[in-house]
Amino acid sequence: MKRWGLLGTSVLVLSVTLWSSWLVSQEREVTLRYKFLVKETRTYSIRLTGEMAMTVQILGQEAPAMISLQGTMTQTERVEDVDKEGVATIVATTKGRMKTEVTGLPVGAEFPQQQEVPEVIVRLKVDPLGKVKEVKVEKIDEQPKTKMPLPFGPNFTMPQMQGMGWQGFLLPEKPVRPGDSWDITTEQTVNFGDKTVKLEIKGRARLVGFEKVEGRECAVIETTVEIPDFGEFFEAVPIPKGEGSINARVEGQSSGKVWFDIANGLVVKRDETTEVTMNLTISAPTGQSFNMSMQGSFKTQQQLTKVSQAKGEEK
């Protein structure tokens, strides 16, 4: 009986100790900042899954269809320079492959089951809070091995949206503790040659706690973002000459969770769910046009796979 009493006391003491340690860790206050090292390259794997209900209107007829997507992509962030204020010049490159299954298309309409996601290279200037000071699209692969044709319409290459902005988000200016929230609304200006597009992305973030991910101590942050209207963005994307034009309106919302490495100042993992509605009008060179409406739900999982220096050292 005495042995069981001692055991019970030990278990109680251990439980109280662990609970107290957990409370202390959850109440701790942290300052979150991105940290950049010149010549450092961060590599992320991205997995995208989703479904989209689509309706095409052409010549007064409606054709409904369902699209299922599975994509795997790689995004690298190479730090080229860091100024005295900590603002980094980053070259982000994104590429991958997408598997598509479509049901419900009319007879004769084709949609590729496998295609390459066009390579996108973007140069950005980002400060330690994650604010994008400047963004310039350096390359959109206009002629991948397999293009992504739209049913009934011209072939044209859509950019991989993940490459149009940095994978990061705004960090709070002041120290925070679990339960604190902050505004992550940003404005971005994207240049496509002689065309400039301004986007306002509204959102909020909240620190929910701390976790270890593969040995890295991370702040766990929940985010909610309102997707801006990408209409002007789509219209500014270069389309091969003679292959038509596109007019688009996009709206939706995204919510997710981010694991941020506190010591090294980088995103380790990110899970995100996006609900989006798109309405497009596509005009062919022949003068024929058709309308397309789409409503979909997508999940994105992003994971840090490697951090390396120019000499090949990894950490």
Tab-separated table of N, CA and C in Angstrom, residues 42-178:
chain	number	residue	atom	x	y	z
A	42	ARG	N	16.965	28.333	-49.274
A	42	ARG	CA	15.968	27.544	-48.553
A	42	ARG	C	15.080	26.840	-49.575
A	43	THR	N	14.916	25.554	-49.407
A	43	THR	CA	14.127	24.766	-50.355
A	43	THR	C	12.880	24.217	-49.669
A	44	TYR	N	11.737	24.409	-50.315
A	44	TYR	CA	10.457	23.937	-49.793
A	44	TYR	C	9.805	22.973	-50.777
A	45	SER	N	9.156	21.962	-50.238
A	45	SER	CA	8.297	21.109	-51.059
A	45	SER	C	6.858	21.564	-50.837
A	46	ILE	N	6.088	21.573	-51.903
A	46	ILE	CA	4.697	22.034	-51.840
A	46	ILE	C	3.792	20.970	-52.441
A	47	ARG	N	2.744	20.640	-51.730
A	47	ARG	CA	1.755	19.686	-52.237
A	47	ARG	C	0.400	20.377	-52.279
A	48	LEU	N	-0.240	20.341	-53.428
A	48	LEU	CA	-1.530	20.989	-53.631
A	48	LEU	C	-2.574	19.961	-54.044
A	49	THR	N	-3.712	19.948	-53.366
A	49	THR	CA	-4.843	19.119	-53.755
A	49	THR	C	-6.094	19.984	-53.755
A	50	GLY	N	-7.032	19.657	-54.624
A	50	GLY	CA	-8.251	20.445	-54.661
A	50	GLY	C	-9.263	19.954	-55.655
A	51	GLU	N	-10.444	20.486	-55.525
A	51	GLU	CA	-11.532	20.200	-56.467
A	51	GLU	C	-12.181	21.510	-56.878
A	52	MET	N	-12.607	21.570	-58.142
A	52	MET	CA	-13.227	22.777	-58.658
A	52	MET	C	-14.400	22.419	-59.562
A	53	ALA	N	-15.562	22.980	-59.235
A	53	ALA	CA	-16.724	22.831	-60.100
A	53	ALA	C	-16.678	23.934	-61.150
A	54	MET	N	-16.803	23.560	-62.412
A	54	MET	CA	-16.649	24.523	-63.499
A	54	MET	C	-17.868	24.488	-64.417
A	55	THR	N	-18.284	25.668	-64.863
A	55	THR	CA	-19.349	25.776	-65.853
A	55	THR	C	-18.885	26.672	-66.988
A	56	VAL	N	-18.946	26.142	-68.205
A	56	VAL	CA	-18.535	26.903	-69.390
A	56	VAL	C	-19.775	27.268	-70.195
A	57	GLN	N	-19.891	28.541	-70.567
A	57	GLN	CA	-20.995	29.013	-71.394
A	57	GLN	C	-20.444	29.427	-72.758
A	58	ILE	N	-20.931	28.772	-73.808
A	58	ILE	CA	-20.483	29.095	-75.159
A	58	ILE	C	-21.635	28.883	-76.131
A	59	LEU	N	-21.852	29.873	-76.971
A	59	LEU	CA	-22.941	29.829	-77.959
A	59	LEU	C	-24.285	29.535	-77.302
A	60	GLY	N	-24.498	30.114	-76.105
A	60	GLY	CA	-25.777	29.949	-75.426
A	60	GLY	C	-25.950	28.633	-74.717
A	61	GLN	N	-24.957	27.783	-74.742
A	61	GLN	CA	-25.049	26.476	-74.113
A	61	GLN	C	-24.149	26.416	-72.883
A	62	GLU	N	-24.603	25.692	-71.835
A	62	GLU	CA	-23.807	25.514	-70.629
A	62	GLU	C	-23.252	24.104	-70.562
A	63	ALA	N	-21.993	23.982	-70.163
A	63	ALA	CA	-21.357	22.674	-70.037
A	63	ALA	C	-20.702	22.599	-68.663
A	64	PRO	N	-21.306	21.870	-67.703
A	64	PRO	CA	-20.716	21.741	-66.370
A	64	PRO	C	-19.633	20.668	-66.348
A	65	ALA	N	-18.669	20.829	-65.468
A	65	ALA	CA	-17.602	19.841	-65.333
A	65	ALA	C	-17.024	19.926	-63.923
A	66	MET	N	-16.350	18.869	-63.513
A	66	MET	CA	-15.679	18.826	-62.218
A	66	MET	C	-14.198	18.548	-62.437
A	67	ILE	N	-13.350	19.358	-61.828
A	67	ILE	CA	-11.910	19.215	-61.982
A	67	ILE	C	-11.292	18.835	-60.639
A	68	SER	N	-10.465	17.796	-60.627
A	68	SER	CA	-9.707	17.396	-59.437
A	68	SER	C	-8.227	17.618	-59.724
A	69	LEU	N	-7.531	18.235	-58.785
A	69	LEU	CA	-6.127	18.588	-58.982
A	69	LEU	C	-5.246	17.951	-57.917
A	70	GLN	N	-4.080	17.486	-58.332
A	70	GLN	CA	-3.036	17.044	-57.415
A	70	GLN	C	-1.706	17.545	-57.956
A	71	GLY	N	-1.039	18.391	-57.205
A	71	GLY	CA	0.211	18.962	-57.691
A	71	GLY	C	1.331	18.816	-56.686
A	72	THR	N	2.537	18.673	-57.199
A	72	THR	CA	3.737	18.675	-56.370
A	72	THR	C	4.695	19.695	-56.956
A	73	MET	N	5.196	20.564	-56.110
A	73	MET	CA	6.058	21.642	-56.569
A	73	MET	C	7.244	21.827	-55.637
A	74	THR	N	8.251	22.500	-56.160
A	74	THR	CA	9.425	22.854	-55.373
A	74	THR	C	9.620	24.357	-55.459
A	75	GLN	N	9.843	24.978	-54.318
A	75	GLN	CA	10.129	26.407	-54.301
A	75	GLN	C	11.455	26.634	-53.592
A	76	THR	N	12.351	27.342	-54.247
A	76	THR	CA	13.626	27.694	-53.625
A	76	THR	C	13.695	29.203	-53.427
A	77	GLU	N	14.308	29.606	-52.331
A	77	GLU	CA	14.507	31.018	-52.017
A	77	GLU	C	16.006	31.243	-51.831
A	78	ARG	N	16.626	31.940	-52.747
A	78	ARG	CA	18.062	32.210	-52.661
A	78	ARG	C	18.279	33.657	-52.217
A	79	VAL	N	18.970	33.836	-51.104
A	79	VAL	CA	19.239	35.177	-50.570
A	79	VAL	C	20.476	35.727	-51.270
A	80	GLU	N	20.281	36.744	-52.096
A	80	GLU	CA	21.404	37.315	-52.844
A	80	GLU	C	22.129	38.405	-52.073
A	81	ASP	N	21.377	39.157	-51.254
A	81	ASP	CA	21.997	40.285	-50.561
A	81	ASP	C	21.151	40.656	-49.351
A	82	VAL	N	21.790	41.207	-48.332
A	82	VAL	CA	21.094	41.725	-47.151
A	82	VAL	C	21.714	43.073	-46.823
A	83	ASP	N	20.903	44.146	-46.799
A	83	ASP	CA	21.460	45.467	-46.522
A	83	ASP	C	21.599	45.696	-45.015
A	84	LYS	N	22.084	46.868	-44.639
A	84	LYS	CA	22.377	47.156	-43.235
A	84	LYS	C	21.118	47.207	-42.366
A	85	GLU	N	19.940	47.365	-42.989
A	85	GLU	CA	18.681	47.384	-42.244
A	85	GLU	C	18.026	46.012	-42.206
A	86	GLY	N	18.698	45.026	-42.760
A	86	GLY	CA	18.179	43.664	-42.725
A	86	GLY	C	17.248	43.313	-43.857
A	87	VAL	N	17.100	44.229	-44.831
A	87	VAL	CA	16.242	43.951	-45.990
A	87	VAL	C	16.984	43.020	-46.951
A	88	ALA	N	16.369	41.901	-47.274
A	88	ALA	CA	17.011	40.891	-48.109
A	88	ALA	C	16.508	40.952	-49.542
A	89	THR	N	17.418	40.720	-50.478
A	89	THR	CA	17.046	40.521	-51.881
A	89	THR	C	16.982	39.014	-52.104
A	90	ILE	N	15.787	38.537	-52.438
A	90	ILE	CA	15.545	37.097	-52.558
A	90	ILE	C	15.092	36.771	-53.970
A	91	VAL	N	15.650	35.710	-54.530
A	91	VAL	CA	15.180	35.190	-55.814
A	91	VAL	C	14.439	33.891	-55.526
A	92	ALA	N	13.120	33.909	-55.760
A	92	ALA	CA	12.272	32.743	-55.512
A	92	ALA	C	11.931	32.070	-56.833
A	93	THR	N	12.177	30.757	-56.898
A	93	THR	CA	11.898	29.985	-58.107
A	93	THR	C	10.933	28.859	-57.764
A	94	THR	N	9.847	28.751	-58.533
A	94	THR	CA	8.842	27.727	-58.300
A	94	THR	C	8.580	26.951	-59.584
A	95	LYS	N	8.527	25.620	-59.463
A	95	LYS	CA	8.206	24.768	-60.609
A	95	LYS	C	7.692	23.435	-60.083
A	96	GLY	N	7.033	22.666	-60.961
A	96	GLY	CA	6.504	21.379	-60.523
A	96	GLY	C	5.651	20.732	-61.585
A	97	ARG	N	4.802	19.810	-61.129
A	97	ARG	CA	3.906	19.089	-62.027
A	97	ARG	C	2.512	19.020	-61.418
A	98	MET	N	1.509	18.965	-62.301
A	98	MET	CA	0.117	18.922	-61.873
A	98	MET	C	-0.607	17.775	-62.560
A	99	LYS	N	-1.336	16.998	-61.773
A	99	LYS	CA	-2.179	15.936	-62.323
A	99	LYS	C	-3.626	16.400	-62.238
A	100	THR	N	-4.327	16.315	-63.362
A	100	THR	CA	-5.699	16.821	-63.448
A	100	THR	C	-6.646	15.746	-63.943
A	101	GLU	N	-7.782	15.614	-63.274
A	101	GLU	CA	-8.852	14.726	-63.734
A	101	GLU	C	-10.109	15.560	-63.931
A	102	VAL	N	-10.698	15.454	-65.109
A	102	VAL	CA	-11.883	16.239	-65.439
A	102	VAL	C	-13.017	15.310	-65.846
A	103	THR	N	-14.174	15.523	-65.267
A	103	THR	CA	-15.366	14.760	-65.642
A	103	THR	C	-16.470	15.716	-66.050
A	104	GLY	N	-17.250	15.320	-67.054
A	104	GLY	CA	-18.401	16.115	-67.471
A	104	GLY	C	-18.185	16.983	-68.674
A	105	LEU	N	-16.983	16.995	-69.270
A	105	LEU	CA	-16.758	17.821	-70.454
A	105	LEU	C	-17.507	17.243	-71.661
A	106	PRO	N	-17.940	18.108	-72.577
A	106	PRO	CA	-18.615	17.639	-73.786
A	106	PRO	C	-17.690	16.764	-74.633
A	107	VAL	N	-18.276	15.967	-75.485
A	107	VAL	CA	-17.507	15.107	-76.376
A	107	VAL	C	-16.608	15.962	-77.269
A	108	GLY	N	-15.359	15.598	-77.355
A	108	GLY	CA	-14.415	16.336	-78.193
A	108	GLY	C	-13.566	17.325	-77.432
A	109	ALA	N	-14.020	17.725	-76.237
A	109	ALA	CA	-13.219	18.645	-75.420
A	109	ALA	C	-12.122	17.863	-74.715
A	110	GLU	N	-10.924	18.393	-74.721
A	110	GLU	CA	-9.793	17.698	-74.129
A	110	GLU	C	-9.149	18.527	-73.021
A	111	PHE	N	-8.594	17.811	-72.057
A	111	PHE	CA	-7.888	18.460	-70.959
A	111	PHE	C	-6.759	17.531	-70.557
A	112	PRO	N	-5.517	18.006	-70.496
A	112	PRO	CA	-4.392	17.115	-70.202
A	112	PRO	C	-4.447	16.578	-68.777
A	113	GLN	N	-4.129	15.284	-68.607
A	113	GLN	CA	-4.118	14.696	-67.275
A	113	GLN	C	-2.830	15.013	-66.521
A	114	GLN	N	-1.736	15.197	-67.238
A	114	GLN	CA	-0.463	15.540	-66.621
A	114	GLN	C	0.119	16.758	-67.339
A	115	GLN	N	0.591	17.719	-66.582
A	115	GLN	CA	1.252	18.855	-67.210
A	115	GLN	C	2.262	19.475	-66.258
A	116	GLU	N	3.249	20.114	-66.828
A	116	GLU	CA	4.230	20.816	-66.024
A	116	GLU	C	3.654	22.153	-65.586
A	117	VAL	N	3.937	22.528	-64.356
A	117	VAL	CA	3.593	23.867	-63.892
A	117	VAL	C	4.699	24.803	-64.380
A	118	PRO	N	4.367	25.808	-65.172
A	118	PRO	CA	5.397	26.699	-65.735
A	118	PRO	C	6.315	27.263	-64.652
A	119	GLU	N	7.588	27.271	-64.931
A	119	GLU	CA	8.564	27.812	-63.988
A	119	GLU	C	8.382	29.326	-63.853
A	120	VAL	N	8.372	29.787	-62.617
A	120	VAL	CA	8.239	31.212	-62.332
A	120	VAL	C	9.422	31.641	-61.470
A	121	ILE	N	10.088	32.713	-61.878
A	121	ILE	CA	11.198	33.264	-61.107
A	121	ILE	C	10.859	34.705	-60.735
A	122	VAL	N	10.892	34.989	-59.443
A	122	VAL	CA	10.522	36.307	-58.935
A	122	VAL	C	11.650	36.850	-58.058
A	123	ARG	N	11.981	38.140	-58.234
A	123	ARG	CA	12.976	38.803	-57.396
A	123	ARG	C	12.240	39.724	-56.420
A	124	LEU	N	12.528	39.564	-55.110
A	124	LEU	CA	11.828	40.335	-54.096
A	124	LEU	C	12.810	40.995	-53.147
A	125	LYS	N	12.355	42.074	-52.533
A	125	LYS	CA	13.063	42.685	-51.418
A	125	LYS	C	12.146	42.580	-50.205
A	126	VAL	N	12.624	41.908	-49.151
A	126	VAL	CA	11.799	41.597	-47.988
A	126	VAL	C	12.505	42.050	-46.715
A	127	ASP	N	11.765	42.734	-45.816
A	127	ASP	CA	12.378	43.180	-44.570
A	127	ASP	C	12.192	42.129	-43.470
A	128	PRO	N	12.809	42.314	-42.290
A	128	PRO	CA	12.729	41.302	-41.227
A	128	PRO	C	11.323	41.027	-40.706
A	129	LEU	N	10.373	41.936	-40.957
A	129	LEU	CA	8.989	41.691	-40.558
A	129	LEU	C	8.217	40.916	-41.632
A	130	GLY	N	8.843	40.681	-42.788
A	130	GLY	CA	8.183	39.969	-43.865
A	130	GLY	C	7.487	40.865	-44.858
A	131	LYS	N	7.647	42.177	-44.705
A	131	LYS	CA	7.016	43.106	-45.643
A	131	LYS	C	7.783	43.113	-46.957
A	132	VAL	N	7.048	42.898	-48.058
A	132	VAL	CA	7.661	42.884	-49.380
A	132	VAL	C	7.787	44.322	-49.867
A	133	LYS	N	9.018	44.795	-49.986
A	133	LYS	CA	9.272	46.163	-50.413
A	133	LYS	C	9.189	46.307	-51.931
A	134	GLU	N	9.546	45.239	-52.629
A	134	GLU	CA	9.584	45.289	-54.089
A	134	GLU	C	9.472	43.874	-54.623
A	135	VAL	N	8.751	43.705	-55.720
A	135	VAL	CA	8.646	42.395	-56.358
A	135	VAL	C	8.664	42.566	-57.867
A	136	LYS	N	9.453	41.755	-58.525
A	136	LYS	CA	9.561	41.816	-59.979
A	136	LYS	C	9.570	40.403	-60.546
A	137	VAL	N	8.659	40.144	-61.472
A	137	VAL	CA	8.611	38.848	-62.139
A	137	VAL	C	9.715	38.822	-63.188
A	138	GLU	N	10.708	37.952	-62.988
A	138	GLU	CA	11.825	37.884	-63.925
A	138	GLU	C	11.582	36.884	-65.045
A	139	LYS	N	10.788	35.841	-64.749
A	139	LYS	CA	10.565	34.836	-65.780
A	139	LYS	C	9.275	34.078	-65.516
A	140	ILE	N	8.471	33.941	-66.574
A	140	ILE	CA	7.349	33.009	-66.584
A	140	ILE	C	7.555	32.143	-67.808
A	141	ASP	N	7.763	30.856	-67.595
A	141	ASP	CA	8.040	29.952	-68.703
A	141	ASP	C	6.824	29.899	-69.624
A	142	GLU	N	6.907	30.579	-70.772
A	142	GLU	CA	5.764	30.660	-71.682
A	142	GLU	C	5.642	29.452	-72.595
A	143	GLN	N	6.665	28.627	-72.616
A	143	GLN	CA	6.615	27.475	-73.489
A	143	GLN	C	7.103	26.221	-72.774
A	144	PRO	N	6.336	25.754	-71.749
A	144	PRO	CA	6.707	24.519	-71.091
A	144	PRO	C	6.494	23.345	-72.037
A	145	LYS	N	7.002	22.178	-71.652
A	145	LYS	CA	6.889	21.009	-72.516
A	145	LYS	C	5.437	20.644	-72.793
A	146	THR	N	4.570	20.881	-71.805
A	146	THR	CA	3.147	20.628	-71.998
A	146	THR	C	2.378	21.847	-71.559
A	147	LYS	N	1.629	22.473	-72.447
A	147	LYS	CA	0.840	23.640	-72.071
A	147	LYS	C	-0.435	23.208	-71.361
A	148	MET	N	-1.128	24.162	-70.784
A	148	MET	CA	-2.347	23.898	-70.048
A	148	MET	C	-3.523	24.485	-70.815
A	149	PRO	N	-4.094	23.747	-71.773
A	149	PRO	CA	-5.171	24.308	-72.575
A	149	PRO	C	-6.483	24.384	-71.812
A	150	LEU	N	-7.250	25.385	-72.115
A	150	LEU	CA	-8.601	25.483	-71.594
A	150	LEU	C	-9.558	24.867	-72.598
A	151	PRO	N	-10.604	24.183	-72.123
A	151	PRO	CA	-11.549	23.592	-73.060
A	151	PRO	C	-12.169	24.655	-73.956
A	152	PHE	N	-12.294	24.367	-75.223
A	152	PHE	CA	-12.914	25.221	-76.242
A	152	PHE	C	-12.070	26.433	-76.618
A	153	GLY	N	-10.993	26.694	-75.901
A	153	GLY	CA	-10.306	27.968	-76.106
A	153	GLY	C	-8.865	27.824	-76.522
A	154	PRO	N	-8.172	28.947	-76.616
A	154	PRO	CA	-6.783	28.944	-77.038
A	154	PRO	C	-5.880	28.389	-75.951
A	155	ASN	N	-4.720	27.896	-76.363
A	155	ASN	CA	-3.729	27.464	-75.383
A	155	ASN	C	-3.000	28.691	-74.850
A	156	PHE	N	-2.882	28.760	-73.530
A	156	PHE	CA	-2.073	29.822	-72.958
A	156	PHE	C	-1.546	29.337	-71.619
A	157	THR	N	-0.448	29.902	-71.205
A	157	THR	CA	0.215	29.451	-69.996
A	157	THR	C	-0.173	30.334	-68.821
A	158	MET	N	-0.770	29.738	-67.765
A	158	MET	CA	-1.088	30.466	-66.550
A	158	MET	C	0.093	30.382	-65.596
A	159	PRO	N	0.428	31.458	-64.897
A	159	PRO	CA	1.545	31.409	-63.952
A	159	PRO	C	1.182	30.585	-62.728
A	160	GLN	N	2.173	29.992	-62.116
A	160	GLN	CA	1.960	29.270	-60.869
A	160	GLN	C	1.855	30.318	-59.758
A	161	MET	N	0.639	30.417	-59.174
A	161	MET	CA	0.362	31.526	-58.268
A	161	MET	C	1.314	31.580	-57.073
A	162	GLN	N	1.813	30.412	-56.634
A	162	GLN	CA	2.686	30.411	-55.473
A	162	GLN	C	3.961	31.195	-55.741
A	163	GLY	N	4.341	31.307	-57.002
A	163	GLY	CA	5.575	32.004	-57.324
A	163	GLY	C	5.415	33.500	-57.451
A	164	MET	N	4.169	34.004	-57.414
A	164	MET	CA	3.963	35.425	-57.625
A	164	MET	C	4.221	36.244	-56.357
A	165	GLY	N	4.293	35.602	-55.224
A	165	GLY	CA	4.583	36.319	-53.997
A	165	GLY	C	5.463	35.456	-53.112
A	166	TRP	N	6.035	36.057	-52.104
A	166	TRP	CA	6.898	35.323	-51.197
A	166	TRP	C	6.049	34.415	-50.320
A	167	GLN	N	6.599	33.272	-49.887
A	167	GLN	CA	5.819	32.332	-49.084
A	167	GLN	C	5.578	32.828	-47.668
A	168	GLY	N	6.263	33.899	-47.272
A	168	GLY	CA	6.127	34.380	-45.915
A	168	GLY	C	4.895	35.226	-45.675
A	169	PHE	N	4.799	35.792	-44.467
A	169	PHE	CA	3.683	36.663	-44.101
A	169	PHE	C	4.202	37.654	-43.079
A	170	LEU	N	3.418	38.668	-42.755
A	170	LEU	CA	3.867	39.717	-41.853
A	170	LEU	C	3.961	39.228	-40.402
A	171	LEU	N	5.053	39.590	-39.761
A	171	LEU	CA	5.246	39.291	-38.351
A	171	LEU	C	4.892	40.522	-37.522
A	172	PRO	N	4.574	40.349	-36.234
A	172	PRO	CA	4.189	41.500	-35.403
A	172	PRO	C	5.390	42.373	-35.067
A	173	GLU	N	5.164	43.671	-34.971
A	173	GLU	CA	6.245	44.605	-34.650
A	173	GLU	C	6.686	44.454	-33.195
A	174	LYS	N	5.733	44.179	-32.295
A	174	LYS	CA	6.026	44.073	-30.871
A	174	LYS	C	6.081	42.606	-30.439
A	175	PRO	N	6.699	42.311	-29.298
A	175	PRO	CA	6.691	40.941	-28.770
A	175	PRO	C	5.261	40.458	-28.541
A	176	VAL	N	5.038	39.166	-28.709
A	176	VAL	CA	3.705	38.590	-28.549
A	176	VAL	C	3.769	37.341	-27.686
A	177	ARG	N	2.622	36.984	-27.141
A	177	ARG	CA	2.475	35.750	-26.383
A	177	ARG	C	1.221	35.040	-26.876
A	178	PRO	N	1.052	33.751	-26.588
A	178	PRO	CA	-0.115	33.023	-27.089
A	178	PRO	C	-1.421	33.760	-26.810
